Amino acid sequence: MPKNPTVLITGASTGIGAIYADRFARRGHDLVLVARNITRLEDVAARLRDETGVTIDILQADLTNLDELAKVEERLRDDDRIGILVNNAGGNLAGGFLTQETDAVAKLVALNTTAVVRLASAVAPRFAEAGEGAIINISSVVGLAPEFAMTVYGATKAFVTFLSQGLSLDLGPKGVYVQAVLPAATRTEIWEHSGVDVNTLSGVMEAGDLVDAALVGFDRREAVTIPPLPDAGQWDTYQAARLAILPNTRQEHPAERYRTAG
Ligand code: NAP
């Protein structure tokens, strides 16, 4: 794998993914940019080629379409210049569960989870074989809290965080770095697509600040990076509480409170 490997970024036509493209290009990495909107991808690529001189390829793909997703998987499997995958493409839905169409819910799950795990699965064996490589998965703090009332979106992001933590344990010893990035509200078009005016929200981070902070976590090889969280100790306490439950789950008999009389 080259010293400055090529970075494949999904959802690079706008928002957080386009900022990752900008930042990795400025670090001297060649890029493969993936999204549906070819005009926007070409605009991002043309600007970055001009400003940084790196080589940029474009792969137009709807990641909810398994045939189109397969093209991206193939590229990740076969192109050994690619050493970093940024699983960024994602969406949300307007409204609550009762008003969200079943097909739209399934499509969201396909984009936010199936595509993420298929792309990781396509590239991980090559990275593990090489003993290097990195996978950045863009999750969300919404995946920590059903209370945010974005149930399906949050469930997909809980999947992404769990997947990342599991892959970090699985692939880390083989030299592959896996990072979960958990943004909170960040100023991008995703809000408009979800039927929310981002200007009505407080505490919204600019996408550039979010990605710059996430890259600090990347350079430190953090497993989980939560750019807006002021006290990292809160995350550590949360993880410690989770781990403390585990030894107690191995029991031959149900807990006392579930035992039936007689
Ligand atoms: P965004 O501005 O709406 O951008 C989403 C990107 O994903 C676009 O490049 C879009 O490109 C691409 N995309 C959407 N559907 C796709 C599909 N079916 N196939 C291929 N590409 C597709 O959203 P963003 O805020 O930057 O979101 C990026 C990631 O950050 C997502 O995973 C999101 O869940 C996460 N996140 C965002 C926030 C936030 O507040 N913004 C907070 C937490 C987490 P095309 O339309 O050209 O396909």
Coordinates of N, CA and C in Angstrom, one line a residue, residues 7-18 21 31-45 56-65 68-69 71-72 85-90 111 115 119 189 193:
V7 N -7.9 7.6 -0.9 CA -9.1 7.6 0.1 C -10.3 7.5 -0.7
L8 N -11.2 6.5 -0.5 CA -12.5 6.4 -1.1 C -13.5 6.9 -0.1
I9 N -14.3 7.9 -0.6 CA -15.2 8.6 0.3 C -16.6 8.5 -0.3
T10 N -17.6 7.9 0.5 CA -18.9 7.9 0.0 C -19.7 9.1 0.5
G11 N -20.6 9.5 -0.4 CA -21.4 10.8 0.0 C -20.5 12.0 -0.1
A12 N -19.6 12.0 -1.1 CA -18.6 13.1 -1.2 C -19.1 14.3 -2.1
S13 N -20.4 14.3 -2.5 CA -20.8 15.3 -3.4 C -21.2 16.6 -2.6
T14 N -21.4 16.5 -1.3 CA -21.8 17.7 -0.5 C -21.5 17.4 1.0
G15 N -21.8 18.4 1.8 CA -21.8 18.1 3.3 C -20.5 17.6 3.8
I16 N -20.6 16.7 4.8 CA -19.4 16.2 5.6 C -18.5 15.5 4.6
G17 N -19.0 14.7 3.7 CA -18.2 13.9 2.8 C -17.3 14.8 1.9
A18 N -17.9 15.9 1.4 CA -17.2 16.9 0.5 C -16.0 17.5 1.3
A21 N -13.3 15.1 1.6 CA -12.5 15.1 0.3 C -11.5 16.2 0.3
L31 N -8.0 10.6 -4.5 CA -9.3 10.3 -4.0 C -10.2 9.5 -5.0
V32 N -11.1 8.7 -4.4 CA -12.2 8.2 -5.2 C -13.5 8.7 -4.5
L33 N -14.2 9.5 -5.3 CA -15.4 10.1 -4.7 C -16.7 9.4 -5.2
V34 N -17.6 9.1 -4.3 CA -18.8 8.3 -4.6 C -20.0 9.0 -4.1
A35 N -21.0 9.1 -5.0 CA -22.4 9.6 -4.7 C -23.2 9.5 -5.9
R36 N -24.5 10.0 -5.8 CA -25.4 9.9 -7.0 C -25.2 11.0 -7.9
N37 N -25.1 12.2 -7.4 CA -25.1 13.5 -8.2 C -23.8 13.7 -8.9
I38 N -23.7 13.3 -10.2 CA -22.5 13.4 -10.9 C -22.0 14.8 -11.1
T39 N -22.9 15.7 -11.3 CA -22.5 17.1 -11.5 C -21.8 17.7 -10.3
R40 N -22.4 17.4 -9.2 CA -21.8 17.9 -7.9 C -20.4 17.2 -7.7
L41 N -20.4 15.9 -7.9 CA -19.1 15.2 -7.7 C -18.0 15.8 -8.6
E42 N -18.4 16.1 -9.9 CA -17.4 16.6 -10.8 C -17.0 18.0 -10.4
D43 N -17.9 18.8 -9.8 CA -17.5 20.1 -9.3 C -16.5 20.0 -8.2
V44 N -16.8 19.1 -7.2 CA -15.9 18.9 -6.1 C -14.5 18.5 -6.6
A45 N -14.6 17.5 -7.5 CA -13.3 16.9 -8.0 C -12.5 18.0 -8.8
I56 N -8.1 12.5 -8.8 CA -9.4 12.2 -8.3 C -10.3 11.4 -9.3
D57 N -10.8 10.3 -8.9 CA -11.7 9.5 -9.7 C -13.1 9.7 -9.1
I58 N -14.1 9.5 -10.0 CA -15.5 9.6 -9.6 C -16.2 8.3 -9.9
L59 N -16.9 7.8 -8.9 CA -17.8 6.6 -9.1 C -19.2 7.0 -8.8
Q60 N -20.0 7.1 -9.8 CA -21.4 7.4 -9.6 C -22.2 6.2 -9.1
A61 N -22.8 6.2 -8.0 CA -23.5 5.0 -7.5 C -24.6 5.4 -6.5
D62 N -25.7 4.8 -6.7 CA -26.8 4.9 -5.6 C -26.5 3.7 -4.7
L63 N -26.1 4.0 -3.5 CA -25.7 2.9 -2.6 C -26.8 2.1 -2.1
T64 N -28.1 2.4 -2.4 CA -29.2 1.6 -2.0 C -29.5 0.6 -3.1
N65 N -28.8 0.7 -4.2 CA -29.0 -0.2 -5.4 C -27.8 -1.2 -5.3
E68 N -25.3 -1.2 -8.1 CA -24.4 0.0 -8.1 C -23.4 -0.1 -6.9
L69 N -23.9 -0.6 -5.8 CA -23.1 -0.7 -4.6 C -21.9 -1.7 -5.0
K71 N -20.3 -2.1 -7.7 CA -19.2 -1.5 -8.4 C -18.2 -0.9 -7.4
V72 N -18.8 -0.3 -6.3 CA -17.9 0.3 -5.3 C -17.2 -0.8 -4.5
L85 N -11.0 4.0 3.7 CA -12.4 4.0 3.3 C -13.2 5.0 4.3
V86 N -13.8 6.0 3.7 CA -14.7 6.8 4.6 C -16.1 6.5 4.3
N87 N -16.8 5.8 5.1 CA -18.2 5.4 5.0 C -19.0 6.6 5.6
N88 N -19.3 7.5 4.7 CA -20.0 8.8 5.1 C -21.4 8.9 4.6
A89 N -21.7 8.4 3.4 CA -23.0 8.6 2.8 C -24.1 8.1 3.8
G90 N -25.1 9.0 4.0 CA -26.2 8.6 4.9 C -27.3 9.6 4.7
L111 N -29.2 2.2 3.0 CA -28.1 3.2 2.9 C -27.2 3.3 4.1
A115 N -25.1 -0.7 3.2 CA -24.0 -0.2 2.3 C -22.7 -0.1 3.2
L119 N -19.4 -2.3 2.2 CA -18.2 -1.7 1.8 C -17.0 -2.1 2.8
E189 N -27.0 19.8 4.3 CA -28.4 19.7 3.7 C -29.2 18.6 4.3
H193 N -33.4 17.8 4.0 CA -34.0 16.6 3.5 C -34.9 15.9 4.6

